[in-house]
XYZ file of C-alpha atoms in Angstrom:
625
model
C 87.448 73.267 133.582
C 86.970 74.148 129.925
C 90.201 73.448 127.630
C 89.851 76.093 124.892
C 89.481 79.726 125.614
C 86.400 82.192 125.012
C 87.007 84.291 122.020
C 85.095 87.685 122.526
C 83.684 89.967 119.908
C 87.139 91.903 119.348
C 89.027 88.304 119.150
C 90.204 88.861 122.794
C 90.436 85.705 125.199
C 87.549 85.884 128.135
C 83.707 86.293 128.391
C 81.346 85.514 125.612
C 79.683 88.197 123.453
C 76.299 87.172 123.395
C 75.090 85.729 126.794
C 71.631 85.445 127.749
C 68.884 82.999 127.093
C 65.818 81.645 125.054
C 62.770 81.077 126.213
C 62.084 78.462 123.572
C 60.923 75.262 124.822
C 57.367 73.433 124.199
C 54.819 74.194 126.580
C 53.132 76.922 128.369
C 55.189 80.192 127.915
C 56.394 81.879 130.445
C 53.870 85.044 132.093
C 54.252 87.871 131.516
C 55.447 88.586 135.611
C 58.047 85.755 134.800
C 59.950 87.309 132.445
C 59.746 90.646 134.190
C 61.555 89.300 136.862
C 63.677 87.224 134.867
C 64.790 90.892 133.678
C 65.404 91.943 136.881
C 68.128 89.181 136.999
C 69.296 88.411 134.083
C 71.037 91.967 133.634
C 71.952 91.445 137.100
C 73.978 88.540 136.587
C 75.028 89.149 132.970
C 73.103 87.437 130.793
C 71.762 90.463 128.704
C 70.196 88.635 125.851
C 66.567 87.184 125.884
C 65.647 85.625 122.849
C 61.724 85.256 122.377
C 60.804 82.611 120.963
C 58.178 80.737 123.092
C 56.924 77.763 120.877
C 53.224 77.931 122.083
C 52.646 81.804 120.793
C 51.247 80.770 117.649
C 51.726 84.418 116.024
C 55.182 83.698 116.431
C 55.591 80.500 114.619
C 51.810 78.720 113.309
C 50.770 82.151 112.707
C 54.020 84.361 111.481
C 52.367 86.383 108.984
C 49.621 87.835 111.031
C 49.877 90.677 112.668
C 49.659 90.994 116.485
C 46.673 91.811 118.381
C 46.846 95.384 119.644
C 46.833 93.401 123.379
C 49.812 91.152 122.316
C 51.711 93.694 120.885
C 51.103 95.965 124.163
C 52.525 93.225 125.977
C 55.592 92.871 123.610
C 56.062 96.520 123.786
C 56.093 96.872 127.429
C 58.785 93.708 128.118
C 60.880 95.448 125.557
C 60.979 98.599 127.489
C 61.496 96.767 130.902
C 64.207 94.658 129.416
C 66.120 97.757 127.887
C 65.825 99.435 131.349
C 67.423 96.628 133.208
C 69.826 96.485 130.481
C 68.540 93.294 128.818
C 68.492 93.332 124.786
C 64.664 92.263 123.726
C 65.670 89.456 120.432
C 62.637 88.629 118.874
C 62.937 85.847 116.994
C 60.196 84.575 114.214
C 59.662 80.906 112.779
C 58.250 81.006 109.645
C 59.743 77.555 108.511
C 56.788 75.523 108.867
C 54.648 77.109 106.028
C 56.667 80.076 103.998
C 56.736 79.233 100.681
C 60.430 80.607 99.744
C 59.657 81.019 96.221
C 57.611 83.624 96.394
C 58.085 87.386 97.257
C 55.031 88.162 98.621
C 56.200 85.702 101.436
C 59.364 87.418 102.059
C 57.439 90.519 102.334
C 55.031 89.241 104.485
C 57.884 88.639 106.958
C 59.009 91.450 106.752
C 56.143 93.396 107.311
C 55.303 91.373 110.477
C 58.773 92.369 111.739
C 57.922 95.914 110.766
C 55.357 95.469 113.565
C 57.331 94.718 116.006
C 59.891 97.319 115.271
C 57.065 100.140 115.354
C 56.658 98.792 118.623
C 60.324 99.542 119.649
C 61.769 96.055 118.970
C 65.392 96.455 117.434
C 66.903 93.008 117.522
C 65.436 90.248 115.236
C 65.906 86.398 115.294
C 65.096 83.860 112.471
C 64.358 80.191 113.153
C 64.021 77.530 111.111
C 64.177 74.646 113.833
C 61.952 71.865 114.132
C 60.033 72.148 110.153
C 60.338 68.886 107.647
C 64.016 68.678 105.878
C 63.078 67.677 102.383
C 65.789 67.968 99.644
C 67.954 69.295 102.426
C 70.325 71.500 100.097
C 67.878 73.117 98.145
C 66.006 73.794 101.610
C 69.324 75.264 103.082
C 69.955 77.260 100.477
C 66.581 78.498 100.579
C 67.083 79.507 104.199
C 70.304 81.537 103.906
C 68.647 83.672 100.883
C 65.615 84.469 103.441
C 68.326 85.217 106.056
C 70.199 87.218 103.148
C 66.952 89.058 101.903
C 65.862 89.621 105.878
C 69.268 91.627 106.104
C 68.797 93.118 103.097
C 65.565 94.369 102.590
C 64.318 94.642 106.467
C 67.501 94.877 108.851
C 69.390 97.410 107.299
C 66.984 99.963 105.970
C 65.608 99.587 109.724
C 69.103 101.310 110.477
C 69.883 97.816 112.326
C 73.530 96.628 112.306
C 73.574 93.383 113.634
C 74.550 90.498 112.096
C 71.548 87.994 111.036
C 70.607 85.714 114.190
C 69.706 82.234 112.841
C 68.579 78.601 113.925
C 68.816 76.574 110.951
C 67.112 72.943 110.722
C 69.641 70.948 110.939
C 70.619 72.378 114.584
C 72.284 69.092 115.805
C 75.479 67.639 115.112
C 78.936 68.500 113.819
C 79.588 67.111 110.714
C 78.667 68.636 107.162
C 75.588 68.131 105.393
C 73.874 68.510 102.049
C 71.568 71.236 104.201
C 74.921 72.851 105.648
C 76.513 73.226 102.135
C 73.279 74.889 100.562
C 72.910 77.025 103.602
C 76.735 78.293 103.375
C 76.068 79.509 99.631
C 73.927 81.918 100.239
C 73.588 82.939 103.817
C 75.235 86.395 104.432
C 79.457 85.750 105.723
C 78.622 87.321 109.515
C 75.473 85.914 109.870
C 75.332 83.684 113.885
C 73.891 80.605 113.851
C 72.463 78.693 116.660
C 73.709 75.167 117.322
C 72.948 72.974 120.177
C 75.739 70.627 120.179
C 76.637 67.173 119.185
C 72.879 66.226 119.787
C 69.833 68.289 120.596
C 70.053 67.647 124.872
C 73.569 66.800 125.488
C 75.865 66.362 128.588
C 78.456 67.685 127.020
C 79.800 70.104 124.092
C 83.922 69.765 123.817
C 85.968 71.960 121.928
C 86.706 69.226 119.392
C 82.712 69.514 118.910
C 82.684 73.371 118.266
C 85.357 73.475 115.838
C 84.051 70.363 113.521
C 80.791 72.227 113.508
C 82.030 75.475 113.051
C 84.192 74.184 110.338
C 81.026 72.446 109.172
C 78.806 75.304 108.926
C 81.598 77.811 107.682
C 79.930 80.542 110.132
C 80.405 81.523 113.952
C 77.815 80.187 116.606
C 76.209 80.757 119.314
C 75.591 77.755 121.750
C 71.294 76.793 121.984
C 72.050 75.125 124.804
C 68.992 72.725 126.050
C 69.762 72.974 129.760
C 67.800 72.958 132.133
C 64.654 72.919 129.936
C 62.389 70.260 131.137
C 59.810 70.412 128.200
C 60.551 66.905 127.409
C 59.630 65.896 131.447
C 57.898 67.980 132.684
C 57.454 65.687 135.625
C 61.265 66.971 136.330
C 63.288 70.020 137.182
C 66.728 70.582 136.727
C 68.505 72.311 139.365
C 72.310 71.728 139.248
C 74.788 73.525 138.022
C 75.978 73.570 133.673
C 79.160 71.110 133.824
C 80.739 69.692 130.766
C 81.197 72.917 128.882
C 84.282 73.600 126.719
C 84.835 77.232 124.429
C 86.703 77.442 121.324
C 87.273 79.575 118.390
C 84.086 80.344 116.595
C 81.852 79.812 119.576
C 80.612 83.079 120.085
C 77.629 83.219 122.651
C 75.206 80.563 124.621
C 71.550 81.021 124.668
C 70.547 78.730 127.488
C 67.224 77.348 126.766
C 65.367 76.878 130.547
C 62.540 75.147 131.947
C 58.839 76.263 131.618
C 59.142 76.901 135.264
C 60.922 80.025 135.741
C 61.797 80.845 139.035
C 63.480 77.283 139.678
C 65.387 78.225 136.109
C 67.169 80.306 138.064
C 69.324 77.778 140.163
C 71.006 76.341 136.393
C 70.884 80.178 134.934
C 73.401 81.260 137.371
C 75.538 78.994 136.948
C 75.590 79.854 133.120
C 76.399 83.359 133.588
C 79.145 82.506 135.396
C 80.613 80.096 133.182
C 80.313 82.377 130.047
C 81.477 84.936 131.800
C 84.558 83.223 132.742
C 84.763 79.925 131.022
C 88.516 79.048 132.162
C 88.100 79.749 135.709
C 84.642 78.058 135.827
C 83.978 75.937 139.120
C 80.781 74.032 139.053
C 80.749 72.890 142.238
C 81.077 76.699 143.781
C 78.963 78.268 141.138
C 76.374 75.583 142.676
C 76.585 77.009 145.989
C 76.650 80.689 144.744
C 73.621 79.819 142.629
C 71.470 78.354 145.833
C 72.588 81.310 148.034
C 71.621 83.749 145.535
C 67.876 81.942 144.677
C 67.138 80.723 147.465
C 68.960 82.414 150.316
C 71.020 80.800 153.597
C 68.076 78.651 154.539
C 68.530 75.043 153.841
C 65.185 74.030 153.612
C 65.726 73.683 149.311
C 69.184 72.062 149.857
C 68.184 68.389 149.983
C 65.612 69.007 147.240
C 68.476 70.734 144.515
C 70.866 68.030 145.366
C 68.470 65.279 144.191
C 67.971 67.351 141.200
C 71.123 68.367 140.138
C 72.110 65.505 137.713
C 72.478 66.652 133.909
C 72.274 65.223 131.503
C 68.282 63.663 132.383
C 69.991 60.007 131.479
C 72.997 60.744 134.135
C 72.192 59.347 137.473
C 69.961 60.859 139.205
C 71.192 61.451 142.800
C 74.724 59.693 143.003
C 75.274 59.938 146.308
C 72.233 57.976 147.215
C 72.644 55.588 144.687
C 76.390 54.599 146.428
C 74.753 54.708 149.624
C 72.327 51.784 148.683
C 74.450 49.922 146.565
C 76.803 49.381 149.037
C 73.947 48.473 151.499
C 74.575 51.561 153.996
C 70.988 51.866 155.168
C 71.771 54.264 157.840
C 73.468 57.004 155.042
C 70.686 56.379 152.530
C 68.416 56.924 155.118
C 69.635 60.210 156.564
C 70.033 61.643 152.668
C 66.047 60.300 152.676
C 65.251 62.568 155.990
C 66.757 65.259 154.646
C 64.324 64.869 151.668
C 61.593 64.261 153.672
C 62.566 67.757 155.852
C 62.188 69.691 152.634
C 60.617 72.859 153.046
C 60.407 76.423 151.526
C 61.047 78.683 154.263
C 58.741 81.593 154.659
C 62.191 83.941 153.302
C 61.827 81.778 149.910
C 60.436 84.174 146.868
C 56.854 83.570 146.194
C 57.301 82.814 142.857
C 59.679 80.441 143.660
C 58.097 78.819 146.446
C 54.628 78.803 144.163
C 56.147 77.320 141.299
C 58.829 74.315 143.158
C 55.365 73.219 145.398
C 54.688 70.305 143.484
C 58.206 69.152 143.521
C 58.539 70.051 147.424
C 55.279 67.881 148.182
C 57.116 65.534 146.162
C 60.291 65.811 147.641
C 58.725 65.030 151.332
C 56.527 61.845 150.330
C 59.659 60.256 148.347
C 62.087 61.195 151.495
C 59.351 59.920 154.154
C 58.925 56.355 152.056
C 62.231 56.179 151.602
C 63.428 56.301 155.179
C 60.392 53.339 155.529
C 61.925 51.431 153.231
C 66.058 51.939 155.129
C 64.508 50.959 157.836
C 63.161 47.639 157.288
C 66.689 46.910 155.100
C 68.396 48.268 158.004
C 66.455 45.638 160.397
C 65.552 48.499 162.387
C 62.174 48.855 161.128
C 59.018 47.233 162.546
C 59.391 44.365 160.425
C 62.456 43.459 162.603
C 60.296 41.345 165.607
C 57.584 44.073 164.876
C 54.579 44.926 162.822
C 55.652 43.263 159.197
C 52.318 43.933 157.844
C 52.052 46.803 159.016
C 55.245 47.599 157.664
C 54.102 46.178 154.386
C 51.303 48.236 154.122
C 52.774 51.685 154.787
C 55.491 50.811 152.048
C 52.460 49.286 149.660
C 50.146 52.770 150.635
C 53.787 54.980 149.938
C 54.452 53.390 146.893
C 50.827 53.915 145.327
C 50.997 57.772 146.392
C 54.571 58.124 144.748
C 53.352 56.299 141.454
C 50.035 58.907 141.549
C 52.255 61.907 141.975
C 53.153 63.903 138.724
C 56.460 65.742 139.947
C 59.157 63.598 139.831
C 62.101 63.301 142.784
C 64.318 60.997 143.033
C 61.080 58.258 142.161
C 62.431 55.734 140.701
C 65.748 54.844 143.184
C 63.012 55.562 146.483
C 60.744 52.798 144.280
C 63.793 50.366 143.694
C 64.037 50.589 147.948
C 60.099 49.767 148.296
C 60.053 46.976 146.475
C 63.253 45.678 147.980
C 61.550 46.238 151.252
C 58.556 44.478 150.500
C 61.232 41.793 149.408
C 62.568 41.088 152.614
C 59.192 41.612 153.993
C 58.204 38.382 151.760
C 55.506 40.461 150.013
C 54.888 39.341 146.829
C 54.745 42.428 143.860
C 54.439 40.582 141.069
C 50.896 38.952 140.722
C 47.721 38.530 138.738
C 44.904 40.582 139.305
C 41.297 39.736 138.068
C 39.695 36.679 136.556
C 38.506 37.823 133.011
C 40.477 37.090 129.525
C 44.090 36.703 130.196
C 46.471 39.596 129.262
C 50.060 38.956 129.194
C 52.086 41.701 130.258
C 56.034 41.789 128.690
C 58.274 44.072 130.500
C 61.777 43.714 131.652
C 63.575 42.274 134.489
C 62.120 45.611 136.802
C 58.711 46.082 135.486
C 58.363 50.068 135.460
C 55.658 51.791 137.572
C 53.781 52.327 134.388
C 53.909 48.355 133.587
C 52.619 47.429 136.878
C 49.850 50.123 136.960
C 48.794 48.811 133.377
C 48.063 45.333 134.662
C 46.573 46.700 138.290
C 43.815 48.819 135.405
C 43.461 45.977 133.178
C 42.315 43.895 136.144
C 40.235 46.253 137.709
C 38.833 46.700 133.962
C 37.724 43.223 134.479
C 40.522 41.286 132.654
C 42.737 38.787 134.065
C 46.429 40.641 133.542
C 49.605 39.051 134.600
C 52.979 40.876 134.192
C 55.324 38.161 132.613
C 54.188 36.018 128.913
C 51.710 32.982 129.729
C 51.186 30.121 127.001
C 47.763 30.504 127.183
C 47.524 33.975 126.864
C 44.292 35.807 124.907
C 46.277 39.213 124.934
C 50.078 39.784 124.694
C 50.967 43.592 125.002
C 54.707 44.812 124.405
C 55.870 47.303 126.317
C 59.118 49.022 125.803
C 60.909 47.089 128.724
C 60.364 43.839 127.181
C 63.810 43.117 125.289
C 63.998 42.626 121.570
C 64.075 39.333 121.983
C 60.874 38.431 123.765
C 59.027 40.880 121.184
C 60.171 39.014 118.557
C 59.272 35.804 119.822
C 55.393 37.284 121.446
C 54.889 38.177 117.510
C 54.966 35.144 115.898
C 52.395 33.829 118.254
C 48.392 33.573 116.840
C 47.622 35.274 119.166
C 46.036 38.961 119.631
C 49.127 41.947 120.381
C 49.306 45.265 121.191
C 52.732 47.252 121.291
C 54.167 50.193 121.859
C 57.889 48.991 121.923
C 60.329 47.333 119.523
C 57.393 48.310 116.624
C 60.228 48.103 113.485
C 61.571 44.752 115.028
C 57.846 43.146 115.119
C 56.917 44.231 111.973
C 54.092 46.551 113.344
C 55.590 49.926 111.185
C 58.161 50.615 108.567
C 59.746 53.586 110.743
C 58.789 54.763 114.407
C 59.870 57.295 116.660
C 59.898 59.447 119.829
C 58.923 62.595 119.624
C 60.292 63.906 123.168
C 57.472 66.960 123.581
C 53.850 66.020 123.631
C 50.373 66.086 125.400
C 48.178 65.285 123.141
C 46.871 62.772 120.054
C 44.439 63.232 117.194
C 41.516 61.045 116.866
C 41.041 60.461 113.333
C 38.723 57.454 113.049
C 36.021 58.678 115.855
C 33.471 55.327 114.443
C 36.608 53.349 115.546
C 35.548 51.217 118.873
C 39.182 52.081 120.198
C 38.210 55.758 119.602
C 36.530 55.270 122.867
C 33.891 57.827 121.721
C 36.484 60.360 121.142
C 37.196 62.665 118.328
C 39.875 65.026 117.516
C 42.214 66.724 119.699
C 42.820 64.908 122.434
C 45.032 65.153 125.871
C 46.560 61.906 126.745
C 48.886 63.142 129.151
C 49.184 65.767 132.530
C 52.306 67.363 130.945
C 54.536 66.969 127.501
C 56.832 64.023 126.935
C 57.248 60.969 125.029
C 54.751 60.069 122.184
C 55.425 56.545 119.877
C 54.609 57.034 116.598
C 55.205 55.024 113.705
C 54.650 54.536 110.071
C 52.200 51.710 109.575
C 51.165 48.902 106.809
C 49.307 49.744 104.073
C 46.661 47.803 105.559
C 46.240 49.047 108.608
C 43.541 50.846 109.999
C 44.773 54.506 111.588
C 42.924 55.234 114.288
C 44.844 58.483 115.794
C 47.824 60.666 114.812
C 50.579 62.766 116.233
C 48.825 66.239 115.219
C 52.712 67.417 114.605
C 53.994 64.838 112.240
C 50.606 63.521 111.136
C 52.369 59.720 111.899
C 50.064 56.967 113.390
C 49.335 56.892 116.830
C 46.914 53.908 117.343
C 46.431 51.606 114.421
C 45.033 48.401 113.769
C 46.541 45.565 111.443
C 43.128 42.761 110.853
C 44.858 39.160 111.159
C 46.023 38.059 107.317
C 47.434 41.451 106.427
C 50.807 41.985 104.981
C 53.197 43.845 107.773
C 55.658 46.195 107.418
C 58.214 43.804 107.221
C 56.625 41.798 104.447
C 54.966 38.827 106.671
C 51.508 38.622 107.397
C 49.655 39.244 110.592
C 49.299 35.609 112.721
C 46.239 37.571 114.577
C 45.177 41.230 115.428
C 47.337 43.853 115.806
C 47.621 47.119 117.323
C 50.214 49.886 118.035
C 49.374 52.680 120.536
C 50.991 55.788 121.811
C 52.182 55.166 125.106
C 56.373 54.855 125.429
C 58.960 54.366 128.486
C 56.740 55.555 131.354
C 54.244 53.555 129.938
C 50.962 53.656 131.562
C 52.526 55.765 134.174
C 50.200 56.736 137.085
C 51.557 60.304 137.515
C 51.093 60.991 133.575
C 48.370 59.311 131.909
C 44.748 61.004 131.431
C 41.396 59.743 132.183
C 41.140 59.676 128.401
C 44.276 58.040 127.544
C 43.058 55.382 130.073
C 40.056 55.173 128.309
C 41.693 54.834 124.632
C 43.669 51.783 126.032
C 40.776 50.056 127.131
C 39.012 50.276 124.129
C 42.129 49.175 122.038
C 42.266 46.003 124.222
C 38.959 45.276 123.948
C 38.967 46.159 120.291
C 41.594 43.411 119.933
C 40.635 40.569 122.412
C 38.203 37.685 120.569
């Protein structure tokens, strides 16, 4: 239930003015059939704003100042007109942050003559975003962005005969409080210009009313909520299917542009719910918009039930399916194990819209292997499996076979608790998951107390590679790799040991870079040092993983040698540090070391590319004597 109350466009409690969404996530856009059909809806429902602003169109944002292809601007043309007649407002939105050059006219020009484009193509609502670009001297760069927004207005909007008040995402998106870039951008953006604002963070569970007023007080203008829900363009292994919860309104908030996932026909399970929250904020029901939402998507067959329900959590940290996670803690086998059927009996009945049905397939397939293992694994716990005066092995070996095909699979449901249960099985089945594998150079593995999937598949390849890999640290060790499991602790400790490492967690703590990060949206690294043994034979752009998420990077020593970059940031990807060398932290390197790309999933099964298989092998190799 939200607290505050909706303020519309005439200052009158109840619905939002500008309600729609924003197709501006990383990733492959949206067709052009998608977001035909999201038409279709989306005035249905309410939502009669779609902002364009797909990330991957690169005339949009790499490209801003050049022109459309007649094809491309076709295309534009014609989902304008279909958006108008379903009574959708087309908001085309440009990102010129990355490289305009705010000094200088011609620039401003050049925007606006690209804009001029799209208006001769019947485009009459504008967007300008500044998100995601470097924040240098973050006043002067404010400021610089509310005189584009100002000059946009003043020399494109209004002698266009557009009225509107300037649309804008500023850099600094995030967050409530007020900041050198927030004071230059209040000086000289115009007073009724919007601004876009995605909350206390940028993906956030919730956004209170305490949260809207700081950061409208903060930004001195009204906003509309960016609201990163359901997009999935930071896991794409996931969807998002629940309901919006944790939504307040107050003065100032003016609109919500929900931002959904790069599948969109399962969008539409979280998109209803949003229209009918900002349609009605106060007498918002989750739970019943939930059920409106599946009804509405999907229809009265309850094939998809089993399937939203285990991905309905929000925010992606929050639990993923409660009700099975009660179930097993309180060791009720036979509850967690019907839940697990129902999984298993998920199906998308022949009444289910084809784009839906097309585009959930490799989360139903997914869906019916994690529900099938599961029940498996209730079954032994339950003592009602064969295992119980039965087949054990055989037992052992369907969970051992189900847990390699869930690790393989790239869509993601309800993995990781159906994975807890297998191994717990194989437990009580007195199957032992933790071993060494091979008999070459020994390779300590350091993960945490519940080695991840992507752990345990690391030292499975690194055996098979002809190593001997153990998960767990081992005195006589040739090869100690950090993963980001391993606590601080044991990092700490693995890097004052002569002896060769390779990390991709805790890199500050070790000493391995100055600064690293996680950017949440990529696929692929930049191979700068192609002579490099650990270039594997590889050069430039190269995919590392089946769909965008977490990338380590990090600023390295002086001394090190960079191998591969993030081609956003330009930071290191894969670097060596030869044994001697000063470290970030001022120390100097016991032995070799390395730093490489991979982060929480780590070597993940589900994720990981040939190539980024082959990139780790050579970096080991590279480092072991």
């Amino acid at each position: 239930m939200a607290r505050g109350r909706a303020v519309s466009a005439a200052g009158e409690p109840g619905a939002l003015a500008w309600r729609g969404v924003v197709e501006g996530f990383y990733g492959e856009p949206w067709s052009h059939s998608d977001r035909l059909a999201w038409f279709e809806r989306g005035g249905a429902i309410g939502l009669d704003r779609y902002l364009y602003a797909p990330k991957d169109d690169p005339w949009h944002r790499d490209e801003w100042r050049e022109p459309y292809p007649a094809d491309r601007l076709a295309s534009l043309a014609e989902l304008n007109r279909a958006a108008a007649e379903r009574g959708v407002l087309f908001v085309y939105a440009i990102s010129p942050g990355l490289s305009m050059r705010f000094d200088d006219d011609a620039e401003h020009e050049a925007l606006a003559a690209k804009c001029r484009q799209l208006l001769g193509a019947g485009v009459r609502s504008f967007a300008l975003l500044f998100d995601d670009v470097p924040m240098d001297e973050p006043e002067a760069l404010g400021r610089a962005h509310g005189e584009a927004a100002a000059r946009f207005e003043r020399d494109f909007l209004r002698p266009a005969g557009i009225r509107e008040p300037v649309l804008l995402c500023p850099t600094d998106y995030a967050g409530v409080e007020r900041t050198p870039y927030r004071v230059g951008l209040a000086e000289t953006l115009p007073a009724d210009a919007r601004l876009l604002w995605t909350g206390s963070d940028i993906v956030v569970g919730e956004v209170t009313a305490a949260d809207i007023t700081r950061a409208v007080a903060s930004f001195g203008r009204d906003l509309v909520l960016w609201d990163n829900f359901p997009v999935n363009d930071f896991d794409r292994s996931r969807v998002f299917l629940g309901p919006l919860t944790g939504r307040d309104v107050a003065p100032g908030l003016v609109g919500i542009a929900a931002n959904p996932m790069v599948e969109a026909a399962p969008s539409r399970f979280a998109l209803e719910t949003v229209a009918e929250w900002a349609a009605d904020p106060d007498g918002y029901d989750a739970s019943a918009a939930a059920e409106r939402a599946y009804l509405a998507v999907a229809g009265d067959d309850p094939g998809l039930r089993m399937l939203v329900r285990a991905c309905s959590a929000w925010p992606p940290g929050a639990p993923r399916w409660p009700d099975l996670d009660a179930a097993v803690d309180a060791g009720r086998w036979d509850a967690a194990g019907r839940l697990l059927s129902g999984l298993a009996a998920t199906r998308a009945p022949a009444s289910t819209p084809a784009d839906l049905a097309a585009q959930l397939e490799p989360w139903i397939a997914a869906a019916r292997a994690a529900g099938a293992a599961g029940v498996l694994a209730c079954r032994v716990l339950g003592g009602s499996g064969t295992g119980a005066g039965g087949d054990g092995p055989g037992d052992a070996a369907a969970l051992l076979a189900a847990r390699r095909e869930l690790e393989a699979e790239f869509a993601d449901v309800a993995r990781g608790a159906v994975l807890a249960l297998i191994d717990t099985a194989l437990e009580r089945l007195g199957v032992e998951t933790r071993r060494t594998y091979g008999d070459g150079a020994l390779v300590a593995v350091l993960s945490g107390p519940n080695p991840s999937p992507g752990d345990r598949e690391l030292v499975e390849f690194l055996g098979r590679s002809g190593m001997r890999a153990q998960l767990g640290d081992d005195s006589d060790a040739d090869l100690i790799i950090v993963t980001r499991r391993a606590s601080e602790e044991v990092a700490r400790a693995a890097a004052f040991r002569p002896v060769p490492l390779l990390a991709w967690g805790h890199l500050v703590a070790i000493g391995l870079a100055s600064a690293s990060s996680v950017p949440l949206s990529a696929d692929r690294i930049h191979i700068t040092a192609a002579e490099h043994p650990a270039a594997a034979g590889l050069d430039g752009e190269v995919v590392v993983f089946r769909g965008r998420t977490k990338l380590t990077v990090g600023d390295l020593p002086a001394a090190a040698d960079v191998v591969a970059r993030d081609p956003e940031s330009g930071r290191a990807v894969i670097g060596f540090t030869p044994a001697g060398a000063p470290l970030a932290d001022g120390t100097r390197a016991p032995a070799a070391r390395a730093t490489f790309f991979l982060a929480a999933d780590g070597l993940a099964p589900w994720l990981v590319t040939p190539e980024a298989r082959a990139l780790l092998l050579a970096t080991v190799r590279t480092l072991l004597p």
